[in-house]
Amino acid sequence: QLHLVESGGGLVETGGSLRLSCAASGRTVYTYAMAWFRQAPGKEREIVASIRWNTGHTYYREAVEGRFTISRDNARNTMYLQMNSLNSDDTAVYYCALQRIGGTSYDFWGQGTQVTVSS
């Protein structure tokens, strides 16, 4: 099987930075893409950014473009999300997710890590 563990969340002031990590273990050889999602209280879960595992091609939702950077370390099977210039709209539980080769959706999820931005 496959397991994802996030870390790096916390409380930060407006304008501050945080770096999230997502470590994958298990049968990671079939990874097609990984992504960060977030869910704020009372809102639907939304994708924040994604990265193709082999090519490194990235996608960002418009609200975070230019502030967040997604990256991965293939050797460590770890994905990162560097978040800069944080604001209150970024407050949410952040989840990492993995899509396997041949899959049509993100089937594996981490437990989530809370990010709170204080104004």
PDB file of C-alpha atoms in Angstrom:
ATOM      1  CA  GLN A   1       0.000   0.000   0.000  1.00  0.00           C
ATOM      2  CA  LEU A   2       0.924   3.619   0.114  1.00  0.00           C
ATOM      3  CA  HIS A   3       1.032   6.132   2.944  1.00  0.00           C
ATOM      4  CA  LEU A   4       1.315   9.906   2.935  1.00  0.00           C
ATOM      5  CA  VAL A   5       2.325  11.949   5.967  1.00  0.00           C
ATOM      6  CA  GLU A   6       2.186  15.744   6.014  1.00  0.00           C
ATOM      7  CA  SER A   7       4.147  18.006   8.306  1.00  0.00           C
ATOM      8  CA  GLY A   8       5.044  21.653   8.647  1.00  0.00           C
ATOM      9  CA  GLY A   9       1.721  23.294   9.411  1.00  0.00           C
ATOM     10  CA  GLY A  10       1.267  25.798  12.178  1.00  0.00           C
ATOM     11  CA  LEU A  11       0.330  29.322  13.165  1.00  0.00           C
ATOM     12  CA  VAL A  12       1.860  32.227  11.293  1.00  0.00           C
ATOM     13  CA  GLU A  13       1.172  35.940  11.030  1.00  0.00           C
ATOM     14  CA  THR A  14      -0.096  37.598   7.882  1.00  0.00           C
ATOM     15  CA  GLY A  15       2.768  37.985   5.452  1.00  0.00           C
ATOM     16  CA  GLY A  16       4.702  35.115   6.952  1.00  0.00           C
ATOM     17  CA  SER A  17       5.890  31.851   5.420  1.00  0.00           C
ATOM     18  CA  LEU A  18       5.534  28.147   6.043  1.00  0.00           C
ATOM     19  CA  ARG A  19       6.898  25.073   4.317  1.00  0.00           C
ATOM     20  CA  LEU A  20       4.801  21.936   4.179  1.00  0.00           C
ATOM     21  CA  SER A  21       6.246  18.508   3.527  1.00  0.00           C
ATOM     22  CA  CYS A  22       4.562  15.300   2.409  1.00  0.00           C
ATOM     23  CA  ALA A  23       6.499  12.071   2.737  1.00  0.00           C
ATOM     24  CA  ALA A  24       5.284   9.091   0.738  1.00  0.00           C
ATOM     25  CA  SER A  25       6.103   5.524   1.703  1.00  0.00           C
ATOM     26  CA  GLY A  26       5.154   2.178   0.295  1.00  0.00           C
ATOM     27  CA  ARG A  27       4.663   1.449  -3.375  1.00  0.00           C
ATOM     28  CA  THR A  28       5.644   4.878  -4.658  1.00  0.00           C
ATOM     29  CA  VAL A  29       7.196   3.689  -7.903  1.00  0.00           C
ATOM     30  CA  TYR A  30       3.867   4.096  -9.690  1.00  0.00           C
ATOM     31  CA  THR A  31       3.409   7.749  -8.791  1.00  0.00           C
ATOM     32  CA  TYR A  32       2.044   9.887 -11.633  1.00  0.00           C
ATOM     33  CA  ALA A  33       1.409  13.127  -9.812  1.00  0.00           C
ATOM     34  CA  MET A  34       1.089  14.594  -6.360  1.00  0.00           C
ATOM     35  CA  ALA A  35      -0.859  17.575  -5.197  1.00  0.00           C
ATOM     36  CA  TRP A  36      -1.733  19.799  -2.281  1.00  0.00           C
ATOM     37  CA  PHE A  37      -5.376  20.395  -1.475  1.00  0.00           C
ATOM     38  CA  ARG A  38      -6.872  22.524   1.267  1.00  0.00           C
ATOM     39  CA  GLN A  39     -10.187  22.813   3.020  1.00  0.00           C
ATOM     40  CA  ALA A  40     -11.226  25.822   5.030  1.00  0.00           C
ATOM     41  CA  PRO A  41     -14.092  25.676   7.566  1.00  0.00           C
ATOM     42  CA  GLY A  42     -17.439  25.691   5.792  1.00  0.00           C
ATOM     43  CA  LYS A  43     -15.861  25.478   2.349  1.00  0.00           C
ATOM     44  CA  GLU A  44     -15.285  22.723  -0.142  1.00  0.00           C
ATOM     45  CA  ARG A  45     -11.894  21.147  -0.582  1.00  0.00           C
ATOM     46  CA  GLU A  46      -9.895  22.774  -3.373  1.00  0.00           C
ATOM     47  CA  ILE A  47      -6.697  21.960  -5.154  1.00  0.00           C
ATOM     48  CA  VAL A  48      -3.833  24.325  -4.391  1.00  0.00           C
ATOM     49  CA  ALA A  49      -1.031  23.014  -6.574  1.00  0.00           C
ATOM     50  CA  SER A  50       0.091  19.843  -8.289  1.00  0.00           C
ATOM     51  CA  ILE A  51       3.262  18.403  -9.737  1.00  0.00           C
ATOM     52  CA  ARG A  52       3.880  15.631 -12.234  1.00  0.00           C
ATOM     53  CA  TRP A  53       6.320  13.257 -10.613  1.00  0.00           C
ATOM     54  CA  ASN A  54       8.518  12.461 -13.621  1.00  0.00           C
ATOM     55  CA  THR A  55       8.435  15.737 -15.536  1.00  0.00           C
ATOM     56  CA  GLY A  56       8.104  18.212 -12.702  1.00  0.00           C
ATOM     57  CA  HIS A  57       5.343  20.056 -14.540  1.00  0.00           C
ATOM     58  CA  THR A  58       3.386  22.174 -12.081  1.00  0.00           C
ATOM     59  CA  TYR A  59      -0.057  23.683 -11.727  1.00  0.00           C
ATOM     60  CA  TYR A  60      -1.194  26.389  -9.290  1.00  0.00           C
ATOM     61  CA  ARG A  61      -4.592  27.760  -8.536  1.00  0.00           C
ATOM     62  CA  GLU A  62      -4.732  31.451  -9.351  1.00  0.00           C
ATOM     63  CA  ALA A  63      -5.067  32.572  -5.741  1.00  0.00           C
ATOM     64  CA  VAL A  64      -1.648  31.202  -4.788  1.00  0.00           C
ATOM     65  CA  GLU A  65       0.318  31.717  -7.986  1.00  0.00           C
ATOM     66  CA  GLY A  66       3.450  33.720  -7.324  1.00  0.00           C
ATOM     67  CA  ARG A  67       3.251  33.086  -3.563  1.00  0.00           C
ATOM     68  CA  PHE A  68       3.401  29.280  -3.297  1.00  0.00           C
ATOM     69  CA  THR A  69       5.960  26.931  -4.819  1.00  0.00           C
ATOM     70  CA  ILE A  70       5.441  23.195  -5.136  1.00  0.00           C
ATOM     71  CA  SER A  71       8.469  20.932  -5.509  1.00  0.00           C
ATOM     72  CA  ARG A  72       9.472  17.339  -5.069  1.00  0.00           C
ATOM     73  CA  ASP A  73      12.492  15.259  -4.151  1.00  0.00           C
ATOM     74  CA  ASN A  74      12.168  12.031  -6.097  1.00  0.00           C
ATOM     75  CA  ALA A  75      14.948  10.309  -4.171  1.00  0.00           C
ATOM     76  CA  ARG A  76      13.217  11.005  -0.861  1.00  0.00           C
ATOM     77  CA  ASN A  77       9.679  10.476  -2.212  1.00  0.00           C
ATOM     78  CA  THR A  78       8.802  13.790  -0.653  1.00  0.00           C
ATOM     79  CA  MET A  79       6.772  16.722  -1.907  1.00  0.00           C
ATOM     80  CA  TYR A  80       6.967  20.260  -0.555  1.00  0.00           C
ATOM     81  CA  LEU A  81       4.877  23.390  -0.591  1.00  0.00           C
ATOM     82  CA  GLN A  82       6.680  26.626   0.160  1.00  0.00           C
ATOM     83  CA  MET A  83       4.075  29.200   1.118  1.00  0.00           C
ATOM     84  CA  ASN A  84       5.039  32.866   1.234  1.00  0.00           C
ATOM     85  CA  SER A  85       3.069  36.066   1.795  1.00  0.00           C
ATOM     86  CA  LEU A  86       0.389  34.149   3.635  1.00  0.00           C
ATOM     87  CA  ASN A  87      -2.948  35.786   4.341  1.00  0.00           C
ATOM     88  CA  SER A  88      -6.099  34.827   6.213  1.00  0.00           C
ATOM     89  CA  ASP A  89      -7.624  33.280   3.088  1.00  0.00           C
ATOM     90  CA  ASP A  90      -4.891  30.626   3.251  1.00  0.00           C
ATOM     91  CA  THR A  91      -6.109  29.355   6.615  1.00  0.00           C
ATOM     92  CA  ALA A  92      -7.187  25.750   6.098  1.00  0.00           C
ATOM     93  CA  VAL A  93      -6.301  22.134   6.633  1.00  0.00           C
ATOM     94  CA  TYR A  94      -3.821  21.205   3.946  1.00  0.00           C
ATOM     95  CA  TYR A  95      -3.787  17.690   2.529  1.00  0.00           C
ATOM     96  CA  CYS A  96      -1.338  16.017   0.221  1.00  0.00           C
ATOM     97  CA  ALA A  97      -2.617  13.544  -2.321  1.00  0.00           C
ATOM     98  CA  LEU A  98      -1.174  11.130  -4.844  1.00  0.00           C
ATOM     99  CA  GLN A  99      -2.356   9.912  -8.214  1.00  0.00           C
ATOM    100  CA  ARG A 100      -0.928   6.674  -9.512  1.00  0.00           C
ATOM    101  CA  ILE A 101       0.005   5.893 -13.116  1.00  0.00           C
ATOM    102  CA  GLY A 102      -3.160   4.801 -14.870  1.00  0.00           C
ATOM    103  CA  GLY A 103      -5.362   6.413 -12.259  1.00  0.00           C
ATOM    104  CA  THR A 104      -7.947   9.050 -13.011  1.00  0.00           C
ATOM    105  CA  SER A 105      -8.011  10.777  -9.655  1.00  0.00           C
ATOM    106  CA  TYR A 106      -6.058  11.292  -6.463  1.00  0.00           C
ATOM    107  CA  ASP A 107      -6.646   8.051  -4.599  1.00  0.00           C
ATOM    108  CA  PHE A 108      -4.232   8.343  -1.701  1.00  0.00           C
ATOM    109  CA  TRP A 109      -4.437  11.062   0.931  1.00  0.00           C
ATOM    110  CA  GLY A 110      -2.563  12.211   3.959  1.00  0.00           C
ATOM    111  CA  GLN A 111      -4.156  13.027   7.294  1.00  0.00           C
ATOM    112  CA  GLY A 112      -3.876  16.777   6.827  1.00  0.00           C
ATOM    113  CA  THR A 113      -1.985  19.546   8.573  1.00  0.00           C
ATOM    114  CA  GLN A 114      -3.516  22.749   9.917  1.00  0.00           C
ATOM    115  CA  VAL A 115      -2.298  26.104   8.629  1.00  0.00           C
ATOM    116  CA  THR A 116      -3.597  29.144  10.478  1.00  0.00           C
ATOM    117  CA  VAL A 117      -2.753  32.676   9.412  1.00  0.00           C
ATOM    118  CA  SER A 118      -3.464  35.320  12.014  1.00  0.00           C
ATOM    119  CA  SER A 119      -4.253  38.894  11.063  1.00  0.00           C
TER     120      SER A 119
END
